[in-house]
Short mmCIF file of C-alpha atoms (C1' of nucleotides) in Angstrom, two decimals:
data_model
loop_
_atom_site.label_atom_id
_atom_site.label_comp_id
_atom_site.label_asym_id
_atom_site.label_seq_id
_atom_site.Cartn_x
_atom_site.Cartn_y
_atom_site.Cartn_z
CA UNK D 1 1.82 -21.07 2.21
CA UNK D 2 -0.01 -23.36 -0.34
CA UNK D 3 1.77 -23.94 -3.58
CA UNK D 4 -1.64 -24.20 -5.39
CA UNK D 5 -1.18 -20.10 -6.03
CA UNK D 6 -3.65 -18.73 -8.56
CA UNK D 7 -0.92 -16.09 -8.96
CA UNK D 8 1.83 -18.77 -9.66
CA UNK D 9 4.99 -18.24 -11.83
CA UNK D 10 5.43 -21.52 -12.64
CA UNK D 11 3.32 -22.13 -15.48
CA UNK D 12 5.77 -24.41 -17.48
CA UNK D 13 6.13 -28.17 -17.56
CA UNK D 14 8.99 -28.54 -15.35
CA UNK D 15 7.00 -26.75 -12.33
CA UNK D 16 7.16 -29.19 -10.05
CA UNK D 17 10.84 -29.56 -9.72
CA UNK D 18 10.31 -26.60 -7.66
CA UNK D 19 8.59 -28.23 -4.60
CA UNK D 20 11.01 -28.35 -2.43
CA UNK D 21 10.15 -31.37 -0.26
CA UNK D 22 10.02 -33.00 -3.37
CA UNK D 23 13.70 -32.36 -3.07
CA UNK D 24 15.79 -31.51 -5.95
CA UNK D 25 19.13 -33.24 -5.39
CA UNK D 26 22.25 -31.60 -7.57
CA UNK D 27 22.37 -34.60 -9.35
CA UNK D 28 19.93 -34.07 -11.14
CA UNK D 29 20.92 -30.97 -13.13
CA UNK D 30 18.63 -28.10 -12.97
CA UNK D 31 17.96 -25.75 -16.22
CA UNK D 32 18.98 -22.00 -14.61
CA UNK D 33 15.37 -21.00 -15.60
CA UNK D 34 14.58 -23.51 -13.46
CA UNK D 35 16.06 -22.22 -10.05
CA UNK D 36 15.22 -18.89 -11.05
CA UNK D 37 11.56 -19.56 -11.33
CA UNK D 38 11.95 -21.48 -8.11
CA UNK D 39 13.54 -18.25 -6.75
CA UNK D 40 10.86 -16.01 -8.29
CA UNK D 41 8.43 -18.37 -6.61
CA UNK D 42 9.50 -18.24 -2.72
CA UNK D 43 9.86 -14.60 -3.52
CA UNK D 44 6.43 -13.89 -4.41
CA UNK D 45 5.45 -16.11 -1.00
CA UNK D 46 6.84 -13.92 1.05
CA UNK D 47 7.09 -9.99 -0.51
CA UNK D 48 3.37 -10.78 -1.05
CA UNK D 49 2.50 -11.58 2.91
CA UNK D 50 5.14 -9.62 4.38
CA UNK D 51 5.64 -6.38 1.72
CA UNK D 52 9.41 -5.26 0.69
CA UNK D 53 11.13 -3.66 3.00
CA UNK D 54 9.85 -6.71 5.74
CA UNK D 55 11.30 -8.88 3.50
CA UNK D 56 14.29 -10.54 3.63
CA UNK D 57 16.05 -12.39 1.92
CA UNK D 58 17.16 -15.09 4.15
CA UNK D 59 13.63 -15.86 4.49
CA UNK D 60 13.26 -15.92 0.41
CA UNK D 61 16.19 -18.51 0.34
CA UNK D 62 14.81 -20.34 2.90
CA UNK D 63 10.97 -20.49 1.42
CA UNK D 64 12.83 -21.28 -2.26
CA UNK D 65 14.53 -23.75 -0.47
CA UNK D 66 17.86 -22.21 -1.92
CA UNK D 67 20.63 -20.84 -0.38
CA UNK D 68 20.98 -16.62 -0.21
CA UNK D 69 24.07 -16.57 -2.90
CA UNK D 70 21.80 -18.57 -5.45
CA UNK D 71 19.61 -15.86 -5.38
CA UNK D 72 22.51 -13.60 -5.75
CA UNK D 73 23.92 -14.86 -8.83
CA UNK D 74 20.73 -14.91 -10.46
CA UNK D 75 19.63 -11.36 -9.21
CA UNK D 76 21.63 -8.25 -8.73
CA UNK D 77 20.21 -7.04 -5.48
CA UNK D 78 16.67 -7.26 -3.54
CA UNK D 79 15.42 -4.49 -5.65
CA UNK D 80 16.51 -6.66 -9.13
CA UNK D 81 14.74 -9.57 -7.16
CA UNK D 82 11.36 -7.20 -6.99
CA UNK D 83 11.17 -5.71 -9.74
CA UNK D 84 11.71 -9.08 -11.63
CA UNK D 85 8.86 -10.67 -9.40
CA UNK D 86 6.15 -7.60 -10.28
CA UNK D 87 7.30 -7.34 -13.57
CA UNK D 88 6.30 -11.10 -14.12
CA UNK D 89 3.40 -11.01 -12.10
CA UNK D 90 2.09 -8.04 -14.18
CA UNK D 91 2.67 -9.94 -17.00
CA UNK D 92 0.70 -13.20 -15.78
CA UNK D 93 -2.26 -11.28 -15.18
CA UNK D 94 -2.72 -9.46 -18.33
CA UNK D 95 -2.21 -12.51 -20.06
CA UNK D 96 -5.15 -13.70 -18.13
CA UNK D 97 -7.53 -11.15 -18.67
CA UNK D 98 -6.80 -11.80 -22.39
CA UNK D 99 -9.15 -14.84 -23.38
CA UNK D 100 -11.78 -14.18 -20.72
CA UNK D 101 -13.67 -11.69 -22.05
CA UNK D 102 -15.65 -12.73 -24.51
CA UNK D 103 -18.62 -9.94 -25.07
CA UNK D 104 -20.96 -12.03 -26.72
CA UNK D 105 -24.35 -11.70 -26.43
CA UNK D 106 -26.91 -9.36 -24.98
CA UNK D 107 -25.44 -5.99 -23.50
CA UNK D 108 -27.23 -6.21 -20.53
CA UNK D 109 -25.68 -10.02 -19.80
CA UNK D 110 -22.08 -9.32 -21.32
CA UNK D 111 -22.11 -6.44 -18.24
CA UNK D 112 -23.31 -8.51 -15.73
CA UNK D 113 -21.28 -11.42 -16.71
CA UNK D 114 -18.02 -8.94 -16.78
CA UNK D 115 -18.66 -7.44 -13.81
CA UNK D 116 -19.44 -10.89 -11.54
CA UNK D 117 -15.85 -12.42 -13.69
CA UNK D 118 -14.10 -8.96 -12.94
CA UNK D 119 -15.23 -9.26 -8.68
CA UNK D 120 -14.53 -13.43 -8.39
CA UNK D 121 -11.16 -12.67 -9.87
CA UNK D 122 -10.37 -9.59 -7.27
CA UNK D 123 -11.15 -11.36 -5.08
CA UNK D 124 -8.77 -13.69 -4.28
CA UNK D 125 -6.26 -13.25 -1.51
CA UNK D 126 -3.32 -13.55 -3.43
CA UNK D 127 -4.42 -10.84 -6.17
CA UNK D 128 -5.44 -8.87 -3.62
CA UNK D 129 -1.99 -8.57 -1.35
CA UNK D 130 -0.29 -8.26 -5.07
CA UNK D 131 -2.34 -5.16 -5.69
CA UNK D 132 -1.97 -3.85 -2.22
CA UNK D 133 2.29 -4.67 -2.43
CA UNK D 134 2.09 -2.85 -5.91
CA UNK D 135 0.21 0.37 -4.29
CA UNK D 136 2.42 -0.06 -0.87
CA UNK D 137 5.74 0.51 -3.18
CA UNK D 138 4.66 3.13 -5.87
CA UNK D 139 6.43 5.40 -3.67
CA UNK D 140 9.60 3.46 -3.84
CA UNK D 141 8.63 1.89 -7.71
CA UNK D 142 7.04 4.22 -9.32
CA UNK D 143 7.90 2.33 -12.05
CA UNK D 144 6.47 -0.79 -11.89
CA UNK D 145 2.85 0.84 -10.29
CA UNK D 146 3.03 2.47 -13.63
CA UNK D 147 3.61 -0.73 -15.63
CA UNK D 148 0.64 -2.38 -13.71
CA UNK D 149 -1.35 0.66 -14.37
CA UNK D 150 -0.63 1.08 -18.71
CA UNK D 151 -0.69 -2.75 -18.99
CA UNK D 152 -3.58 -4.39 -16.70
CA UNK D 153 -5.79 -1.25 -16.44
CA UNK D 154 -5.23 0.88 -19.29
CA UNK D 155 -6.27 -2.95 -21.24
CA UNK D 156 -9.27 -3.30 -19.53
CA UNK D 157 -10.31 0.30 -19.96
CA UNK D 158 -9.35 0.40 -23.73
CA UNK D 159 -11.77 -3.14 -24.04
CA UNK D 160 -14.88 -1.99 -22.32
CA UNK D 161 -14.32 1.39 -24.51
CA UNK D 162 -14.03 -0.11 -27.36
CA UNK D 163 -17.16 -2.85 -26.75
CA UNK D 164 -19.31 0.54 -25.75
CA UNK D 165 -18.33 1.89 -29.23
CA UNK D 166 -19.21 -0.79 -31.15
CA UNK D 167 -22.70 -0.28 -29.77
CA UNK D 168 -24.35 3.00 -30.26
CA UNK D 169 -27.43 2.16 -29.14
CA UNK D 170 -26.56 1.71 -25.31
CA UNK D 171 -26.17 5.66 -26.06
CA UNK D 172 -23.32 6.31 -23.79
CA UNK D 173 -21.51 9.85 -24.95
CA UNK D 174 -18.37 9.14 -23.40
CA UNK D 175 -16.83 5.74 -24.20
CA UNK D 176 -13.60 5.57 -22.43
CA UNK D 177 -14.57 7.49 -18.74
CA UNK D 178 -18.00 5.21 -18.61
CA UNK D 179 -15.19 2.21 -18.74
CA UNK D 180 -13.46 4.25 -15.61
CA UNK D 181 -16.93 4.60 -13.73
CA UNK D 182 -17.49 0.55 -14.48
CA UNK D 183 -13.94 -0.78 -12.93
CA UNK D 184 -13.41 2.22 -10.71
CA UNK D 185 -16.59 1.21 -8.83
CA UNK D 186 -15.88 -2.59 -8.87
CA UNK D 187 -12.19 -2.19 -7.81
CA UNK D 188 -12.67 0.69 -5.57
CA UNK D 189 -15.48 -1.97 -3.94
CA UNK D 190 -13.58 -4.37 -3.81
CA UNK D 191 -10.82 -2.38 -1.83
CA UNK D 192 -13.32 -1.00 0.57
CA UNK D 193 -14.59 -3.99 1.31
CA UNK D 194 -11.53 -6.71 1.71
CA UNK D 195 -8.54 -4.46 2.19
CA UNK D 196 -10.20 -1.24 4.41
CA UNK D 197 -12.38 -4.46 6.19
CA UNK D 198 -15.26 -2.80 4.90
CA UNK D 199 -16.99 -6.04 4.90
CA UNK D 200 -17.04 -6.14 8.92
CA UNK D 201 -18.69 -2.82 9.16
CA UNK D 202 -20.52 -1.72 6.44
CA UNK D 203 -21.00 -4.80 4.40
CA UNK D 204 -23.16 -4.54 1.23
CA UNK D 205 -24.10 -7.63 -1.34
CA UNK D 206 -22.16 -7.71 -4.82
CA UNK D 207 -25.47 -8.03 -6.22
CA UNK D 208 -26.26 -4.73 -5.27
CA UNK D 209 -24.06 -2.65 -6.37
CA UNK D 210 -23.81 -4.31 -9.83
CA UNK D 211 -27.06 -3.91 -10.33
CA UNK D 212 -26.98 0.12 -9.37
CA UNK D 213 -24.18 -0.06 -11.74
CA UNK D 214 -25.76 -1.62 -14.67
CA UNK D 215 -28.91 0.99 -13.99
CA UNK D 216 -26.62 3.63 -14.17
CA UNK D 217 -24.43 2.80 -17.23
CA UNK D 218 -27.28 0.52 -19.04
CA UNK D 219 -30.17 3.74 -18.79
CA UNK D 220 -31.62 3.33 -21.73
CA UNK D 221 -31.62 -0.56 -21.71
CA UNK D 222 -32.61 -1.98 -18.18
CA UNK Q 1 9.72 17.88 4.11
CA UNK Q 2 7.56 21.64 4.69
CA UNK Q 3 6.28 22.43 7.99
CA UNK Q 4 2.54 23.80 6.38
CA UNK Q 5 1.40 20.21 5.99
CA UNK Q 6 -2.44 20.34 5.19
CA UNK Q 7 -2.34 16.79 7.32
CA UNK Q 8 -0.84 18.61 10.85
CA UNK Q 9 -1.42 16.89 13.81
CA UNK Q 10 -0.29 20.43 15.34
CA UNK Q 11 -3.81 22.36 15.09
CA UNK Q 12 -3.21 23.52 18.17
CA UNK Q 13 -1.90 27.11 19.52
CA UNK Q 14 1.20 25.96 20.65
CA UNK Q 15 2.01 24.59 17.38
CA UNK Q 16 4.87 26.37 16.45
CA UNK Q 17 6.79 25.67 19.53
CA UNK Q 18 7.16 22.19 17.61
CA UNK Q 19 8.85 23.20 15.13
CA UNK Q 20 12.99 22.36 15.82
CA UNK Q 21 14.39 25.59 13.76
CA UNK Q 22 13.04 27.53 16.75
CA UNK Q 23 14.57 25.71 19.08
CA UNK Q 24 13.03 24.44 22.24
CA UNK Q 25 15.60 24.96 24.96
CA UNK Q 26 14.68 22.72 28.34
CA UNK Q 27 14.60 26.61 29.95
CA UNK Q 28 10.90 26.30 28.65
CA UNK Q 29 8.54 24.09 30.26
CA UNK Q 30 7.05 22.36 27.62
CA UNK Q 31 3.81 20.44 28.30
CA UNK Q 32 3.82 16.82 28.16
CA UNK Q 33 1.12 17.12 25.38
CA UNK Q 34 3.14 19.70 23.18
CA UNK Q 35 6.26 16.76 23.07
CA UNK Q 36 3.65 14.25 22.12
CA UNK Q 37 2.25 16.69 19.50
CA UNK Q 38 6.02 17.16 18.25
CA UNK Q 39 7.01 13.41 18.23
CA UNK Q 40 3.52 12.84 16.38
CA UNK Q 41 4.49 15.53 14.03
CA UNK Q 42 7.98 14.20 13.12
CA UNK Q 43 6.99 10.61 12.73
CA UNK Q 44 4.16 11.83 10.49
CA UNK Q 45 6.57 13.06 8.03
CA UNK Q 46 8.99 9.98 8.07
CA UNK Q 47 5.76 6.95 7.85
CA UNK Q 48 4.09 9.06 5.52
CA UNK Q 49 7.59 9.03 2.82
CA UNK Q 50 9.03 5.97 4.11
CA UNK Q 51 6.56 3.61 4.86
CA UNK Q 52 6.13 1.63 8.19
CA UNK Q 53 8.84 -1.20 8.00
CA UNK Q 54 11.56 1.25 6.28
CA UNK Q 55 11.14 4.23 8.89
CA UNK Q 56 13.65 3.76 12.08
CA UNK Q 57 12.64 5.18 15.14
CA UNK Q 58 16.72 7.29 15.34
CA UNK Q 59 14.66 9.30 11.94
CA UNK Q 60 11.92 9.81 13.62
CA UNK Q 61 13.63 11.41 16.73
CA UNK Q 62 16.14 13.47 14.43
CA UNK Q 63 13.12 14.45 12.51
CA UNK Q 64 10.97 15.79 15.30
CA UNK Q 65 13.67 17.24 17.51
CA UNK Q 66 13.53 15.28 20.75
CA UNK Q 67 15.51 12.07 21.76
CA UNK Q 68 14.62 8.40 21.09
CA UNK Q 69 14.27 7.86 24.82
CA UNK Q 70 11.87 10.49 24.64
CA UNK Q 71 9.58 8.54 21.85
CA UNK Q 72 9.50 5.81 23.93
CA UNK Q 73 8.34 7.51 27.45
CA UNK Q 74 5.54 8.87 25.18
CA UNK Q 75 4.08 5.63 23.58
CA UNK Q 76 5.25 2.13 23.87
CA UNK Q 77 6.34 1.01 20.83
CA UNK Q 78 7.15 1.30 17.32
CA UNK Q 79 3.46 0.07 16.63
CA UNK Q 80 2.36 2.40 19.39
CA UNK Q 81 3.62 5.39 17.70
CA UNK Q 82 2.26 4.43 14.20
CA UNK Q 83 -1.20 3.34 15.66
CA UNK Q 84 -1.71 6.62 17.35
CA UNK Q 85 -0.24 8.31 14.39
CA UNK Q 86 -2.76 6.69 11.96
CA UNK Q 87 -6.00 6.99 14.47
CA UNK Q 88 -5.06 10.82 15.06
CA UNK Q 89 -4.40 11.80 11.12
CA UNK Q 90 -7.80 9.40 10.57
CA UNK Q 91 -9.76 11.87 12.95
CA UNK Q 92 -8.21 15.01 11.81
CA UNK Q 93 -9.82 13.80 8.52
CA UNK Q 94 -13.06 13.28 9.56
CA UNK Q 95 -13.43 16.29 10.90
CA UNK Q 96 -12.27 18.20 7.70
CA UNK Q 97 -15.04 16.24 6.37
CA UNK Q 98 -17.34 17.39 8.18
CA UNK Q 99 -18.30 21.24 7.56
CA UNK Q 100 -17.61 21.19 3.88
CA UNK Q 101 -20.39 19.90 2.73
CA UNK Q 102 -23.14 21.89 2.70
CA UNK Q 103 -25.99 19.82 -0.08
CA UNK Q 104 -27.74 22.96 -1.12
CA UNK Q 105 -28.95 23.86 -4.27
CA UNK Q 106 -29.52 22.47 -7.19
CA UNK Q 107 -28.63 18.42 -7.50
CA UNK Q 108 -26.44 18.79 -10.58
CA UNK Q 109 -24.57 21.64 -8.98
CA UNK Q 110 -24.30 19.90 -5.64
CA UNK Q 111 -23.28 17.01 -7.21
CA UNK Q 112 -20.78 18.72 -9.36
CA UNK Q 113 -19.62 20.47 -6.54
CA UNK Q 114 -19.12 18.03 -4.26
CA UNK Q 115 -17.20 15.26 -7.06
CA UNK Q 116 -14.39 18.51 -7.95
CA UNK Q 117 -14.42 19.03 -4.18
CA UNK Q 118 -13.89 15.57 -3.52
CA UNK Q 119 -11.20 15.16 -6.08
CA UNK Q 120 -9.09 18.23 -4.94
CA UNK Q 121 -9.08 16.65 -1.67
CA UNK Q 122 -6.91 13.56 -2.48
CA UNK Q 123 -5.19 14.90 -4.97
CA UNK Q 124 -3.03 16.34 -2.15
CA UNK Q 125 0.40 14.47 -1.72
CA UNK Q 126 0.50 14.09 1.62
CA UNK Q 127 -2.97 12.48 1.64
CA UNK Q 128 -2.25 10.48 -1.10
CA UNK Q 129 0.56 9.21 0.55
CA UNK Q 130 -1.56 8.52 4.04
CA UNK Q 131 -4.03 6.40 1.96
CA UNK Q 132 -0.59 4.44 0.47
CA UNK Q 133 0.10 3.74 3.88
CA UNK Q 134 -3.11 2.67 5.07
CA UNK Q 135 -3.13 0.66 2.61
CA UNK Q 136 0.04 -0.96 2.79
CA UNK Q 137 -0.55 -1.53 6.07
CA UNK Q 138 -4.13 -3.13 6.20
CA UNK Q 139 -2.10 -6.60 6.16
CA UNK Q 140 -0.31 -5.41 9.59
CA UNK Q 141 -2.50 -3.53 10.81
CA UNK Q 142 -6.12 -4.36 9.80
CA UNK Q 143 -7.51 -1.93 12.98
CA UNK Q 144 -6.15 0.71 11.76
CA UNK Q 145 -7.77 -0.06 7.89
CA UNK Q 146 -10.85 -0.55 9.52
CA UNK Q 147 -10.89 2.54 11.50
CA UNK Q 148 -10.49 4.86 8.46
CA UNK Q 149 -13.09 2.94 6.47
CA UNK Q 150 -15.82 2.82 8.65
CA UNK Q 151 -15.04 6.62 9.70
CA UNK Q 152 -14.21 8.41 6.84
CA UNK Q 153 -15.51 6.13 3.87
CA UNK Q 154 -18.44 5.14 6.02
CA UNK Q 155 -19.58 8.98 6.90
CA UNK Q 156 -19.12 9.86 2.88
CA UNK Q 157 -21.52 7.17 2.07
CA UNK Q 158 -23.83 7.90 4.72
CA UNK Q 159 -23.99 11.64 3.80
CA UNK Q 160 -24.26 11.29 0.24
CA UNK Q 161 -26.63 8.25 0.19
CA UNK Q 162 -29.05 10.38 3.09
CA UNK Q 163 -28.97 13.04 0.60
CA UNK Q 164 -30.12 10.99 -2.31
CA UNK Q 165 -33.08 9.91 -0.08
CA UNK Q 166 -34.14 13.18 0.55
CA UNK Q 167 -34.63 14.06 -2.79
CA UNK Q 168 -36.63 11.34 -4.35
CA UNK Q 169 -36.45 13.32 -8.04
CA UNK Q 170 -33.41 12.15 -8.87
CA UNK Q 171 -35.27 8.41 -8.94
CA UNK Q 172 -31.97 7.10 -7.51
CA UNK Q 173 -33.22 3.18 -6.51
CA UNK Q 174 -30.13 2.26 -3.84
CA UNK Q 175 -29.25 5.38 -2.41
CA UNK Q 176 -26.39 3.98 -0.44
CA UNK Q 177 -25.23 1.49 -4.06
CA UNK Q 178 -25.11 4.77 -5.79
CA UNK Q 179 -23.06 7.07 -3.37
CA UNK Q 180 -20.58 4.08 -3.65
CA UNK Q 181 -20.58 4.37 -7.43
CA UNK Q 182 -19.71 8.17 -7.32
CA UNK Q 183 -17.19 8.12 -4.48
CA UNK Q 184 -15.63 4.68 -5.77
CA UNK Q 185 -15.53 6.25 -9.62
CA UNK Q 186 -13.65 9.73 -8.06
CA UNK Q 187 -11.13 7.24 -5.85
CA UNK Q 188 -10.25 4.85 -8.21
CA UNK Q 189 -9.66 7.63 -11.01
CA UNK Q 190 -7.03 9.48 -8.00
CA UNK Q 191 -5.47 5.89 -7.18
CA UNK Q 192 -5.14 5.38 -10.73
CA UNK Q 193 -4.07 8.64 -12.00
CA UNK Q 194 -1.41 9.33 -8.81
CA UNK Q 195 -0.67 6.46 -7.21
CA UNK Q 196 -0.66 4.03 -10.48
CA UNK Q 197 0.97 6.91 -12.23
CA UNK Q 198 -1.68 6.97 -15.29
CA UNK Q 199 -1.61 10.53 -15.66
CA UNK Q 200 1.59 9.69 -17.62
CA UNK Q 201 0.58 6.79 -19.57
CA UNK Q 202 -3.17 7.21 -20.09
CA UNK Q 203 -4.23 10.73 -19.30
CA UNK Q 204 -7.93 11.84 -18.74
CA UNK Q 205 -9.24 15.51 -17.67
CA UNK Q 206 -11.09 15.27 -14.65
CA UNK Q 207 -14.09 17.19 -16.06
CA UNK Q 208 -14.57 14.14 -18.70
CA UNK Q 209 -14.99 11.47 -15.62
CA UNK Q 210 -17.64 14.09 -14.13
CA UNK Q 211 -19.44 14.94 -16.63
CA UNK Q 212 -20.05 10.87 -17.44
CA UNK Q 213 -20.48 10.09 -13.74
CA UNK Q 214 -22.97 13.12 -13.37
CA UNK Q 215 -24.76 11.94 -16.54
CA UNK Q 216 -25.33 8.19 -15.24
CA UNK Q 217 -26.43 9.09 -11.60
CA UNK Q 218 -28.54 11.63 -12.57
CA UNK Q 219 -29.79 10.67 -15.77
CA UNK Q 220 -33.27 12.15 -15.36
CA UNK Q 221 -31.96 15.61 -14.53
CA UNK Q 222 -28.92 16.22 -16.33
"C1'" DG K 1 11.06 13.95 31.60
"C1'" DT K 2 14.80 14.12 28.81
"C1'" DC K 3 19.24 13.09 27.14
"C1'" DT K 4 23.69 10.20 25.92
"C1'" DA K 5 25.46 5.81 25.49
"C1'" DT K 6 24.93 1.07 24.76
"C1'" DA K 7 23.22 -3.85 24.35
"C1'" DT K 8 21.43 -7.12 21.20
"C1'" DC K 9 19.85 -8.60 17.04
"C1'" DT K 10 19.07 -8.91 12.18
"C1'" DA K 11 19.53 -7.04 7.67
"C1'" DG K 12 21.86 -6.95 2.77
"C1'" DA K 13 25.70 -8.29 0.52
"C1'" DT K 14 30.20 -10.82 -0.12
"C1'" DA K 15 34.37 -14.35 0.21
"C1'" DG K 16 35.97 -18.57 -0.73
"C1'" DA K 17 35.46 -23.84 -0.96
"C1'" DC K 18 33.75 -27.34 -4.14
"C1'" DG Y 1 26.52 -22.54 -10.10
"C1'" DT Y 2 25.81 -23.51 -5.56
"C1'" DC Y 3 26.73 -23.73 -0.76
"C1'" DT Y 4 28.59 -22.33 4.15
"C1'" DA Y 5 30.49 -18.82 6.76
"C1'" DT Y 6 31.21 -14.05 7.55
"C1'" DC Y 7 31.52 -8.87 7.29
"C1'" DT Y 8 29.48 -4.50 8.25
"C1'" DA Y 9 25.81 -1.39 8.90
"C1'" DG Y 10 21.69 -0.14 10.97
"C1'" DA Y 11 17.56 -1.57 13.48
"C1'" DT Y 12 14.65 -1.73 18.14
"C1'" DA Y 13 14.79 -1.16 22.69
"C1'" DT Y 14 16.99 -0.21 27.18
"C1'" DA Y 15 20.28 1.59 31.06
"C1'" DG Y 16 21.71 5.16 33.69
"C1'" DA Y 17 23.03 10.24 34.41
"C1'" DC Y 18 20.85 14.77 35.25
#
DNA sequence: GTCTATATCTAGATAGAC
DNA sequence: GTCTATCTAGATATAGAC
């Protein structure tokens, strides 16, 4: 329960009013985007380790350090409370992926850099039981799996498409499912690995399979 | 909520004894092992829609045709029920595995073969919807994640990268790298196309992805 | 083994004081 | 707007008859 989240939602100045042993007495009079992001926050602590329908929200109060009709006046139900929480988080990480990709440089590095930056950020626990909640509840939100999906992926496909366009001479005929064969393989990797435990019983070095990748994608190149 | 589920733990016999329309009156001895087929049955239809936390053992017993008390004289618990649910639908799917591949003929048509088989595989709701749940679930239950990756994802990169050894033509360098790039390419395209719900928002024929993923692997036959 | 009935607990959501 | 206290429904699991 560290409040050092790479996936956190309070990016402004006023963040850590939030804290709550840093306790945030009534005197002191709290902007409402303040509690709500200080809602938003205990709620992604706890949908994201314990999925929606184990959540509840006497337990969100309690990690927001707020009390259950707080949350209730600034959300109109546990699904409002959700949908706001993915909806932001969705919007975090595209925002992101924005200024990290820089594709400068040789093809062959611009790949391998991509694909190392694109596995360190999957990586993490936090992005990992976000993607895993967001698949868990596509059933129940089909909604926001598809915001996730035309937002974060459909991005990062349209990117990689457009850098393989730009450069005719990696010769690759099909710009926009070569981008689905890179970040299928790295996500579906990545989900094999960490969320199926893949890494206890059939582990395999990164190294590897980018390199397998980069043969494949790169022919004419490597 | 149709009987003809491709996923049936019923592949037995006495399998239509199980279903409640019929109506099994206590006149009829039923085995012990045809009530545990039933219960498995019914609870497979309620996890599978509803997810582990939001599916109460009363739906469960309404939806296979027996009592509560009777669930629990069969297994022990809720997470009883769901872990032998999961390992028996995780076996059943190993074994459906297991005949349909035959590897003969020509490598592009094999290939080709296999990636449309493959793909018309999970494109099936109901397995769709056991993946969700495996995945949602890998948090809870990380056993049961493990179980159907190193059975299931384990086997398909076994077979595939075995394959790729025996036919040293194809100049494939990591056999078992590679078979992750095909299988992880189909996957991710069915997780993102279903699950994510990008057929609506960014649509792609499946025959595109093939042809690109047929062209990188085998890039000195194709 | 199987059923009906029940005990116990916890959930989401609300009422009313300040 | 925020808190404490509460209502009501539904959950898991069990007790006891047959």
């Amino acid at each position: 329960m560290s409040n050092s989240s790479p996936l956190s939602t309070r990016s402004n100045a006023a963040s850590d009013l939030a804290t709550p042993s840093l306790s945030t007495p009534e005197s002191i009079s709290l902007t409402p985007t303040n509690k709500r992001e200080q809602i938003l926050w205990g709620a992604m602590q706890i949908f994201l380790h314990h999925g929606y329908a184990s959540t509840s929200m006497d337990r969100v109060a309690a990690e927001a350090g707020v009390s259950k009709q707080t949350i209730y006046s600034h959300f109109q139900d546990k699904e409002g409370l959700f949908t706001a929480l993915i909806e932001r988080v969705t919007i975090d990480r595209l925002q992101s992926e924005l200024p990290a990709q820089p594709f400068q440089g040789e093809p062959v590095v611009v790949m391998r850099r991509l694909a190392e930056t694109f596995l360190a950020k999957m990586d993490d626990p936090e992005y990992l039981a976000f993607i895993r909640l967001v698949i868990a509840e596509s059933a129940r939100f089909p909604e926001l799996a598809q915001l996730y999906g035309k937002t974060v992926l459909q991005y990062a496909y349209s990117s990689l498409g457009a850098y393989f366009e730009q450069h005719p001479e990696l010769q690759i005929a099909d710009a926009e499912a070569t981008a689905r064969i890179f970040f299928g393989t790295l996500s579906s990797f990545v989900l094999a690995q960490e969320l199926l435990q893949g890494k206890h019983t059939m582990p395999m070095a990164k190294d590897r399979l980018i390199n397998s990748l980069l043969h494949c994608i790169l022919r004419n190149v490597v």
